PDB file of C-alpha atoms in Angstrom:
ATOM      1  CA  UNK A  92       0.760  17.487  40.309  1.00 39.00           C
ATOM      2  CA  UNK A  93      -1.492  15.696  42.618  1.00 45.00           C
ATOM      3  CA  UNK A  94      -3.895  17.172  44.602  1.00 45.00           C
ATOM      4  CA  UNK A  95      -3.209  17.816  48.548  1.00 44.00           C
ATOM      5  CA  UNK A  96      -4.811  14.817  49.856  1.00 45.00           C
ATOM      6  CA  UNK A  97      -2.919  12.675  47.592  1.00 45.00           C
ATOM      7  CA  UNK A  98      -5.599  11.356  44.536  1.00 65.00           C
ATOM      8  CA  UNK A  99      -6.618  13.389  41.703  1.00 74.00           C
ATOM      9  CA  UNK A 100     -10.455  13.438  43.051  1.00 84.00           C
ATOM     10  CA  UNK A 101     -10.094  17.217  43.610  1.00 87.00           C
ATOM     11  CA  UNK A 102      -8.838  18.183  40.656  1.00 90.00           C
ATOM     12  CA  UNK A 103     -11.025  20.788  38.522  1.00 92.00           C
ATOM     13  CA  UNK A 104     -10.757  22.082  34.701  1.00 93.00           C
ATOM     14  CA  UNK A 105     -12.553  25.451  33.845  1.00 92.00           C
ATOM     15  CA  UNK A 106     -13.740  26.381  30.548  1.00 94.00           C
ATOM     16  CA  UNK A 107     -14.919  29.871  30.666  1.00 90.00           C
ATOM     17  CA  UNK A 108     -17.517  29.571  33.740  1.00 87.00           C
ATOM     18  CA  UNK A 109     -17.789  26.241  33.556  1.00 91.00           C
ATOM     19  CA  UNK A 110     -16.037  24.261  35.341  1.00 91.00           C
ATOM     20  CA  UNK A 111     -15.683  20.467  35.193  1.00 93.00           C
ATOM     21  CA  UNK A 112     -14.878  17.478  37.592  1.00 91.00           C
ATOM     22  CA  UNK A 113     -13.759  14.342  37.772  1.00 89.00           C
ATOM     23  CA  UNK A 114     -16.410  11.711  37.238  1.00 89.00           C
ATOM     24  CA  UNK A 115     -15.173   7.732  36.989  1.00 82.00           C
ATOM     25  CA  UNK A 116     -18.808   6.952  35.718  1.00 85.00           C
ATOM     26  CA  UNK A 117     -18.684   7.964  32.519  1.00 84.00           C
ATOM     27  CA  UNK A 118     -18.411   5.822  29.620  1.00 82.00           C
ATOM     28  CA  UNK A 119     -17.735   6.284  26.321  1.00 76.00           C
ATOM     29  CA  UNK A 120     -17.380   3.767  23.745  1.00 75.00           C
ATOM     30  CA  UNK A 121     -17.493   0.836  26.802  1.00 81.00           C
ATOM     31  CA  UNK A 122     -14.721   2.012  28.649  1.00 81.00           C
ATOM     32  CA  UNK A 123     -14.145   4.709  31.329  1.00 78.00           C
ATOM     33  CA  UNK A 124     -13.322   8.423  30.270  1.00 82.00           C
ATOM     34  CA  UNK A 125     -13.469  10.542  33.528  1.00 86.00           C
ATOM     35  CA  UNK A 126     -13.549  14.061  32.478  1.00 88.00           C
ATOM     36  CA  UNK A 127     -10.848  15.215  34.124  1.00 89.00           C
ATOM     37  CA  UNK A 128      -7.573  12.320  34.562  1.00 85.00           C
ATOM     38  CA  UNK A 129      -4.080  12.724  35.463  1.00 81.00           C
ATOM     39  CA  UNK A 130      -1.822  10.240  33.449  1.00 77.00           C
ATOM     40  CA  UNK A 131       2.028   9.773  32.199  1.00 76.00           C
ATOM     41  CA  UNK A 132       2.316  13.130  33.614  1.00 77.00           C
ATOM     42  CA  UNK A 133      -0.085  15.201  31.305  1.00 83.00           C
ATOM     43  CA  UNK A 134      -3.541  16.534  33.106  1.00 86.00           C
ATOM     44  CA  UNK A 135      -6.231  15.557  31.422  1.00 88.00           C
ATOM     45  CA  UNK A 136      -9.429  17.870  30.501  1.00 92.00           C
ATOM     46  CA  UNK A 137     -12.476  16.887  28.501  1.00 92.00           C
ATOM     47  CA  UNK A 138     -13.814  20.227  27.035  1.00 93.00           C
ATOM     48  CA  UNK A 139     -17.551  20.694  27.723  1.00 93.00           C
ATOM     49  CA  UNK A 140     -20.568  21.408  24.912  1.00 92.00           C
ATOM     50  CA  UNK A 141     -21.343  24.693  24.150  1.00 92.00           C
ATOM     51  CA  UNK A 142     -23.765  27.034  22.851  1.00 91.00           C
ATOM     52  CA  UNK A 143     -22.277  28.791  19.867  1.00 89.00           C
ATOM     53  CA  UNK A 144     -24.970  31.021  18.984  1.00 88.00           C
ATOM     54  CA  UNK A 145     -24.242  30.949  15.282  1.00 86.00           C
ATOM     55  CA  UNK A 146     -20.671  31.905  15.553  1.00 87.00           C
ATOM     56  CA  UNK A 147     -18.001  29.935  14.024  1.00 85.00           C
ATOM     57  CA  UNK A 148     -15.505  29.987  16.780  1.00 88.00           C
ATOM     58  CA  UNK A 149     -15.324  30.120  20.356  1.00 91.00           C
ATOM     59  CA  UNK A 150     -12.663  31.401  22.183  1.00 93.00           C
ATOM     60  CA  UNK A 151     -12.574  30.975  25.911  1.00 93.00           C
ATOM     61  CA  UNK A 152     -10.452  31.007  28.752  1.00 93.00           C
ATOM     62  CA  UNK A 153      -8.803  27.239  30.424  1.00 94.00           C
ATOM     63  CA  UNK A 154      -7.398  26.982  33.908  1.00 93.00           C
ATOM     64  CA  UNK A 155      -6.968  24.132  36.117  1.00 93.00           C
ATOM     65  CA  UNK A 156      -7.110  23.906  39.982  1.00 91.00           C
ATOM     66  CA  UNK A 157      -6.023  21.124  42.597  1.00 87.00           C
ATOM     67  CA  UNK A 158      -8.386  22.111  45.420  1.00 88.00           C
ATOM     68  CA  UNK A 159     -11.605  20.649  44.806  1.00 87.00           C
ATOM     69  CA  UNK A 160     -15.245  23.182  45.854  1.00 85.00           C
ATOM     70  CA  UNK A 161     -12.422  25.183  47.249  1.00 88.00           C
ATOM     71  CA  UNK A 162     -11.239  26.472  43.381  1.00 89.00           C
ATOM     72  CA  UNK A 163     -14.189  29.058  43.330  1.00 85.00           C
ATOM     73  CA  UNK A 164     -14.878  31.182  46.391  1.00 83.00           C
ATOM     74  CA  UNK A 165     -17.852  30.793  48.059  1.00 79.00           C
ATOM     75  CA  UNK A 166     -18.462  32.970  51.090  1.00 79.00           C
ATOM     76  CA  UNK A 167     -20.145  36.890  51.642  1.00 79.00           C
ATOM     77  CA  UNK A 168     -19.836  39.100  48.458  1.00 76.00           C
ATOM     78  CA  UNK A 169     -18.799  41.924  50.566  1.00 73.00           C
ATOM     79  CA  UNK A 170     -17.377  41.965  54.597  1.00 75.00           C
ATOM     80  CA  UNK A 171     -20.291  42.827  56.355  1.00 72.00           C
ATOM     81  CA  UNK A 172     -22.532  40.647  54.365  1.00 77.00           C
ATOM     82  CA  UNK A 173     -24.654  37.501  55.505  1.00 74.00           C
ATOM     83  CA  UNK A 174     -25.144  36.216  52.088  1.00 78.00           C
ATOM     84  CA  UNK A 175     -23.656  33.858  51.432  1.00 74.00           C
ATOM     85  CA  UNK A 176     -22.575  33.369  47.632  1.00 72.00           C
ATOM     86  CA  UNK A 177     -20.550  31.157  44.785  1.00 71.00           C
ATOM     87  CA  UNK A 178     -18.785  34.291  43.137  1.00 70.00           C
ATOM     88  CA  UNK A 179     -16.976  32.599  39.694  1.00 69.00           C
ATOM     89  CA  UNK A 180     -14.679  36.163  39.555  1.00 72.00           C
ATOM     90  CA  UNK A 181     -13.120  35.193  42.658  1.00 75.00           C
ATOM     91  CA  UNK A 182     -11.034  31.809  41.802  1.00 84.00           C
ATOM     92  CA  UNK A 183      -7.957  29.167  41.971  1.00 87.00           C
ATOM     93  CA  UNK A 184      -7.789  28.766  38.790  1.00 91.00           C
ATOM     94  CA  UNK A 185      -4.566  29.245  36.387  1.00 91.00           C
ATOM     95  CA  UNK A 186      -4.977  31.538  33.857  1.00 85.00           C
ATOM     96  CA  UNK A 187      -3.512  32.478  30.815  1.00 81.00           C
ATOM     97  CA  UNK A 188      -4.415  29.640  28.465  1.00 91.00           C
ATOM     98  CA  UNK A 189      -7.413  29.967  26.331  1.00 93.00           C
ATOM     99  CA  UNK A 190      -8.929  26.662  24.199  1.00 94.00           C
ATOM    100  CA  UNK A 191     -10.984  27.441  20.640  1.00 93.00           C
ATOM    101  CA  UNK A 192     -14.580  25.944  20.326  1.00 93.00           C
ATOM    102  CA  UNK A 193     -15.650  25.636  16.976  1.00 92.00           C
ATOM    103  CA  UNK A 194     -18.866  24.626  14.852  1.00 90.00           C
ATOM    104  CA  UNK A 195     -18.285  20.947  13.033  1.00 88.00           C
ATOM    105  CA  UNK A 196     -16.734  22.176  10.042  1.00 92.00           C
ATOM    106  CA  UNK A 197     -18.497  20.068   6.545  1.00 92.00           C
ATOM    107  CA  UNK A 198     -16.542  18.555   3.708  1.00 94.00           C
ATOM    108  CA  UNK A 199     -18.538  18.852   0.792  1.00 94.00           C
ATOM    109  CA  UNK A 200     -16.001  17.792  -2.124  1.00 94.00           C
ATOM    110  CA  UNK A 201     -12.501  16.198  -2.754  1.00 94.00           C
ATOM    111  CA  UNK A 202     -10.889  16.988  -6.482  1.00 94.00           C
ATOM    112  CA  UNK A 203      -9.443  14.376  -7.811  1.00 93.00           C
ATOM    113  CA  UNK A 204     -10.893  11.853  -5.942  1.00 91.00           C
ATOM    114  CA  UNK A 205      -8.191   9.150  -6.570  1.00 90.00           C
ATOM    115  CA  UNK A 206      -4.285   9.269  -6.941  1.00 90.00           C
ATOM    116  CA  UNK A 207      -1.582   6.524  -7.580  1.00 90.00           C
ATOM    117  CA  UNK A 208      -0.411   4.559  -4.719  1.00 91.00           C
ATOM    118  CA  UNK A 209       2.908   6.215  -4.960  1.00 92.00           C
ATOM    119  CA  UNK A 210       1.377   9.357  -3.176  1.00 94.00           C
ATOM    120  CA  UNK A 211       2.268  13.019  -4.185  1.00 95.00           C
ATOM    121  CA  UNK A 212      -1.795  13.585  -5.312  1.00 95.00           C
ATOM    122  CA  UNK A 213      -2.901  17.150  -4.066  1.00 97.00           C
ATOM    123  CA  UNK A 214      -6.218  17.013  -3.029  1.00 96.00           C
ATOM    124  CA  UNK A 215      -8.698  20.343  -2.802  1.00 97.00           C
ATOM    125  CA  UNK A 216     -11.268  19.687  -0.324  1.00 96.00           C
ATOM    126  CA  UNK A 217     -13.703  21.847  -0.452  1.00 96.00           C
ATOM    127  CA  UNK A 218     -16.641  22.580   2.278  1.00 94.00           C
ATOM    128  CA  UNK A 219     -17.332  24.720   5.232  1.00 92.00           C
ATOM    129  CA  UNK A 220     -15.825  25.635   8.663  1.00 91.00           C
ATOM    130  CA  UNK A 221     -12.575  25.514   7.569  1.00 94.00           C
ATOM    131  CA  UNK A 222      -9.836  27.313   9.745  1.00 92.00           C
ATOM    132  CA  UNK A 223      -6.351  27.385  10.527  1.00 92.00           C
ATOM    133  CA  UNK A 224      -4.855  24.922  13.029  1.00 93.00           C
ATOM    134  CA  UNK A 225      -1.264  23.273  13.690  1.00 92.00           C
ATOM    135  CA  UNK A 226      -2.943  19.886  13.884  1.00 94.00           C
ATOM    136  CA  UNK A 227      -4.487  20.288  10.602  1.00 95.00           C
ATOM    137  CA  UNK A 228      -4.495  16.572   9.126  1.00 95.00           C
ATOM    138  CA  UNK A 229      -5.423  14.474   6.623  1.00 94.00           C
ATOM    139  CA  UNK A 230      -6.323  10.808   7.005  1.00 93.00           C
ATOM    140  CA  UNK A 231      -7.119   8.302   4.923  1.00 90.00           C
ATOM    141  CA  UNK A 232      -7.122   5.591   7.794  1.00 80.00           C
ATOM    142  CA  UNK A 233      -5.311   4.659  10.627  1.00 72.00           C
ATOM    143  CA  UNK A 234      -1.973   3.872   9.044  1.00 77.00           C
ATOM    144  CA  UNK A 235      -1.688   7.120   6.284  1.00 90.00           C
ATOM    145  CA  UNK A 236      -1.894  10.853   7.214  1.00 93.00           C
ATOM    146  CA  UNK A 237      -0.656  13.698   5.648  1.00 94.00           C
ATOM    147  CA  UNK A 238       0.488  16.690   7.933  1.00 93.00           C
ATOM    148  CA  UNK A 239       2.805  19.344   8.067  1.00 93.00           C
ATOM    149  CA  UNK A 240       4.238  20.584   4.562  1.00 94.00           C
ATOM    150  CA  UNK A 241       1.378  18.022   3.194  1.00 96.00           C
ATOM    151  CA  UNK A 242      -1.387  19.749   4.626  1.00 96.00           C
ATOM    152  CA  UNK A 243      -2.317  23.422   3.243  1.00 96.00           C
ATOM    153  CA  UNK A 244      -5.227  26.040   4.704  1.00 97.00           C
ATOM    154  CA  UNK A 245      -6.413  27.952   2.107  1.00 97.00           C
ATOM    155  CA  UNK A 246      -9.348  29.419   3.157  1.00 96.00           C
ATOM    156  CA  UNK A 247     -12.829  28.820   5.391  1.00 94.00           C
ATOM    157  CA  UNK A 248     -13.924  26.721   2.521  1.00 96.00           C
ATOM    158  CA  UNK A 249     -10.599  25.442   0.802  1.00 97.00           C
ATOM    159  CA  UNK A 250      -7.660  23.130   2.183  1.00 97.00           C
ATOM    160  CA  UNK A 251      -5.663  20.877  -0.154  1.00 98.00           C
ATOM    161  CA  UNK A 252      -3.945  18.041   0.896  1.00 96.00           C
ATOM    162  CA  UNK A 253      -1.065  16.332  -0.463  1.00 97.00           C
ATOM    163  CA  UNK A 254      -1.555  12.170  -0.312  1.00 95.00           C
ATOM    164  CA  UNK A 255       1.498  10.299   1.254  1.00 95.00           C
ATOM    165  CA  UNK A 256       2.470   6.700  -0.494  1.00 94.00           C
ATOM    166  CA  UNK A 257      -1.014   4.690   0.241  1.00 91.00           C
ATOM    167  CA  UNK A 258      -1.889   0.655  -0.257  1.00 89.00           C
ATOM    168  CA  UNK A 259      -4.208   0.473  -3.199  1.00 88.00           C
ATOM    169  CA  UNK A 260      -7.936   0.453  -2.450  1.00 89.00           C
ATOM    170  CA  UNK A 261     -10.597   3.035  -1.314  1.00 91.00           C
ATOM    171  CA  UNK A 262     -10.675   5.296   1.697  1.00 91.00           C
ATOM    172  CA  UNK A 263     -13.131   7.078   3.461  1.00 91.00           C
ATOM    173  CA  UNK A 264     -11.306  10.863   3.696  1.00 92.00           C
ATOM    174  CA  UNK A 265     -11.578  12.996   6.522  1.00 92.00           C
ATOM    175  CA  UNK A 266      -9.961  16.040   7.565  1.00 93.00           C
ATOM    176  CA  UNK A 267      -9.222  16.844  11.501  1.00 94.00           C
ATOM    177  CA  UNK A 268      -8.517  20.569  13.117  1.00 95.00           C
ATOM    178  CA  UNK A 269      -7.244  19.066  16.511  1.00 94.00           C
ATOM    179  CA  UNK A 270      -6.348  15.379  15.999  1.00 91.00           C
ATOM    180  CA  UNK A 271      -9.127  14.438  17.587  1.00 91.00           C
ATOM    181  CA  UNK A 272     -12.718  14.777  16.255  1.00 90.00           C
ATOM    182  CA  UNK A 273     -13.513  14.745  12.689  1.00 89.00           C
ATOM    183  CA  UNK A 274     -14.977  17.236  10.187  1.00 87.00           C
ATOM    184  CA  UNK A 275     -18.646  15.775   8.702  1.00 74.00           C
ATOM    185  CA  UNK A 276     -18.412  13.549   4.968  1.00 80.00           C
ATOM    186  CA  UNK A 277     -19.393  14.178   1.564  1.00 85.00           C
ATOM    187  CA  UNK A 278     -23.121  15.025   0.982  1.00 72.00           C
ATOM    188  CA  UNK A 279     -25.664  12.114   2.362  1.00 69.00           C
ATOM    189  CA  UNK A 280     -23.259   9.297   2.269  1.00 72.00           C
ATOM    190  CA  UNK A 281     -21.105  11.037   5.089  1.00 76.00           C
ATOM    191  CA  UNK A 282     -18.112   9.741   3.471  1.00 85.00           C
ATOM    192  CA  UNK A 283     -15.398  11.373   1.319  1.00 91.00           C
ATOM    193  CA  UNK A 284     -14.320   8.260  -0.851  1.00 91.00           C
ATOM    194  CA  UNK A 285     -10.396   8.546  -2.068  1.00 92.00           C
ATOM    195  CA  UNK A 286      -9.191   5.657  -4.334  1.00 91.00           C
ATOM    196  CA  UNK A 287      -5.528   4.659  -4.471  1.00 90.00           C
ATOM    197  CA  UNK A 288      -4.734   2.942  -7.269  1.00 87.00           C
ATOM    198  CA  UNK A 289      -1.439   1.382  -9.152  1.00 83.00           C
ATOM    199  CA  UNK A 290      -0.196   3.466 -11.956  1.00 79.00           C
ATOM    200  CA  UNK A 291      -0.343   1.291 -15.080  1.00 77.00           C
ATOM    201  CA  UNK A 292       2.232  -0.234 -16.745  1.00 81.00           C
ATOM    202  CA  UNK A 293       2.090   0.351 -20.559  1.00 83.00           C
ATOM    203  CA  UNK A 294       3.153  -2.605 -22.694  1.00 87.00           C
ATOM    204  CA  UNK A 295       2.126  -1.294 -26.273  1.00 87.00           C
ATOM    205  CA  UNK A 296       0.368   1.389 -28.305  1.00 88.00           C
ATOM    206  CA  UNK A 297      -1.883   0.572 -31.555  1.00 90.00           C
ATOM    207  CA  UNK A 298      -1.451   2.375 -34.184  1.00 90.00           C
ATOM    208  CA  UNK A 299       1.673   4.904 -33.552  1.00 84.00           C
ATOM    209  CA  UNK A 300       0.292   7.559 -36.114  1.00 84.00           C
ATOM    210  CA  UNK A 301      -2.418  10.115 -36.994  1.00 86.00           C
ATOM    211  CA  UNK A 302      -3.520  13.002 -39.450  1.00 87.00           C
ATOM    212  CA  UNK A 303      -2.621  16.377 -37.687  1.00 84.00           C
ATOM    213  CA  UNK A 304      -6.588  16.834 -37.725  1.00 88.00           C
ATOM    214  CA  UNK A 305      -7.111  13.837 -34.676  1.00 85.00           C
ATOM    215  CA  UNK A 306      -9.642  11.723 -34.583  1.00 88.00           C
ATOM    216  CA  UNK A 307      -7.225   8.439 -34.269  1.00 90.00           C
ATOM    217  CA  UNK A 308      -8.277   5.794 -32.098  1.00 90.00           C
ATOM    218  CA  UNK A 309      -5.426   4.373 -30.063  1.00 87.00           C
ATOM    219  CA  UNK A 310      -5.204   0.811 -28.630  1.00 89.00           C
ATOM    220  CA  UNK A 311      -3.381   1.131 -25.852  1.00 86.00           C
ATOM    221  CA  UNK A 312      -2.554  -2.141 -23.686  1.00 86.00           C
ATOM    222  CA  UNK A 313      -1.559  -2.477 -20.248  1.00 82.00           C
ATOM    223  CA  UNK A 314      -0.277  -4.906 -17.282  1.00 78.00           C
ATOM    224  CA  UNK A 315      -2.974  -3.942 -14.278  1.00 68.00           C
ATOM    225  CA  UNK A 316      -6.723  -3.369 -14.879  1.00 66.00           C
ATOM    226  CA  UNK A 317      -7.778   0.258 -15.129  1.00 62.00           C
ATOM    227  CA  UNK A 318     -11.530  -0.677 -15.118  1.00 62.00           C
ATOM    228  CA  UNK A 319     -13.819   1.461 -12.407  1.00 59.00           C
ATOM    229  CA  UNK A 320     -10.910   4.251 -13.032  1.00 59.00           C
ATOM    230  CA  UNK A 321     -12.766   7.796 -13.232  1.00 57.00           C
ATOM    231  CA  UNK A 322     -11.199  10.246 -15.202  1.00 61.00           C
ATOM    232  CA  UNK A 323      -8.828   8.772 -17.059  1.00 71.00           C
ATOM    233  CA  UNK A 324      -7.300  10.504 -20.052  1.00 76.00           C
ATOM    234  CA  UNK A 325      -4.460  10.087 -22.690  1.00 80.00           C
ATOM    235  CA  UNK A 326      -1.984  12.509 -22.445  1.00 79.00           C
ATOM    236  CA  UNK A 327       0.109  13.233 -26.055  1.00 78.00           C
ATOM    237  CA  UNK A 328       3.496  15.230 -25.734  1.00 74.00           C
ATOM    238  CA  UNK A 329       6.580  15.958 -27.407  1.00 67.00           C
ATOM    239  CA  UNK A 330       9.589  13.486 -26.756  1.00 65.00           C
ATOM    240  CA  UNK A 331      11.733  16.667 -26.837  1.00 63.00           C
ATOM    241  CA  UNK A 332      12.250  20.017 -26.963  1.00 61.00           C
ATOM    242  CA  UNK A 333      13.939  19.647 -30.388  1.00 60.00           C
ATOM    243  CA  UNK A 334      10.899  17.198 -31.595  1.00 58.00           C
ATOM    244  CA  UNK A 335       8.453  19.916 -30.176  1.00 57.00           C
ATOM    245  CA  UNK A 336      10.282  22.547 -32.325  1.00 57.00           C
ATOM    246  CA  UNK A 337       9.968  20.669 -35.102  1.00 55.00           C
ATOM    247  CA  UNK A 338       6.218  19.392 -34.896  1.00 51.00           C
ATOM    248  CA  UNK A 339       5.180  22.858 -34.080  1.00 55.00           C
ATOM    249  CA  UNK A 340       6.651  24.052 -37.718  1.00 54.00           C
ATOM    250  CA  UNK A 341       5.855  21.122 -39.615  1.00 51.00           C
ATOM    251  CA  UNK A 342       2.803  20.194 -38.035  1.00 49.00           C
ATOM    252  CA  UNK A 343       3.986  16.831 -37.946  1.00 49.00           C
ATOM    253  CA  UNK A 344       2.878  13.599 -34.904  1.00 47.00           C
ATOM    254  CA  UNK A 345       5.514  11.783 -33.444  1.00 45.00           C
ATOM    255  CA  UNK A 346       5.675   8.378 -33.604  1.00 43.00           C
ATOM    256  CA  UNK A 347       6.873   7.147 -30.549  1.00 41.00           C
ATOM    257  CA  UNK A 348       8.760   2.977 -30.245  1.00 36.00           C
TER     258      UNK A 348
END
């Protein structure tokens, strides 16, 4: 994997036409990141900017050489020629592997923006740029991710993801398409806010009976705080399917212990 004179200083990437070298003097976030690195086996390319000219995606061809200036021919264009010439057609460079550029994709939206800390919330996000991608993820921060199964594509604008078990307490939400670089926030903030919360724990219910009309105000009292919860709603159902039966022809409300 090394090149011939032993170091990795003639090792080249090539994106398209452009090709890229090693170059020890960059920094990024006040360390080195050359460019192009060998390490634990793996070569190392940085992909370089690129104009997208309004398109979406990018599609180009990757290829990597060991040989330094030597990767692209330079030399005559033809055999009796004096000119001499870089001619980008005529390479060292592998082929067969192409690497997708694409625009930032823009969340605009999550739905429901908060979920119990148990996890199993789906979450529609909703922007643009959206695409298809095995390393479609999720995360919330470092430590909780949802992939695979959790993760779903839906279309350019739609992907909904489904929250793993998460500590209670706000997130900023972002969505990768490479595991890498993240797509934009929520309108000016920049940041998709998800709130975890603990489901409560319900201790008592004030009065247990109404008219079949509504309009009965319950007390309902709980163990954890649900102040600062958005959304929250009182849900009234059937105990069973029996009780449901029965309701449904007497027009009856169950009065639950």
């Amino acid at each position: 994997a090394l090149s011939p004179t032993g170091d990795n200083s003639k090792m080249r990437c090539k994106f398209a036409n452009t090709i890229v070298a090693p170059d020890p003097a960059v920094i990024i976030d006040g360390r080195v990141q050359d460019p192009v690195e060998f390490a634990g086996g793996k070569i190392l390319c940085t992909a370089p900017a690129v104009d997208m000219a309004g398109a979406a995606t990018k599609v180009v061809s990757v290829g990597v050489c060991m040989i330094g200036v030597d990767c692209v021919y330079t030399g005559p264009a033809a055999q009796a020629s004096t000119v001499i010439q870089t001619l980008p057609l005529i390479h060292h460079f592998t082929n067969n592997l192409v690497f997708q550029h694409y625009a930032i994709p823009m969340m605009q939206t999550i739905t429901p923006s908060l979920g119990p800390q148990g996890g199993g919330t789906s979450i529609t996000v909703r922007g643009i740029g959206f695409f298809d991608s095995p390393l479609l993820r999720c995360k919330y921060d470092l430590g909780h991710i949802s992939s695979g199964s959790n993760v779903r594509f839906v279309s350019t604008t739609e992907v909904v993801c489904v929250t793993p078990p998460i500590t209670r307490g706000e997130y900023g939400m972002e969505l990768t398409f490479n595991g890498q670089q993240y797509a934009g926030g929520c309108g000016n903030t920049g940041i998709c806010t998800f709130k975890s919360y603990e489901d409560p724990v319900i201790t008592g219910v004030s009065p247990k009976g109404g008219i079949t009309t509504g309009g009965t105000f319950l007390s309902i009292n709980v163990l954890s705080s649900v102040s600062g919860y958005l959304g929250l709603k009182c849900k009234f159902k059937a105990q069973r399917s029996t009780d449901a039966a029965r309701l449904a022809s007497e027009n009856l409300l169950l009065e639950t212990a």
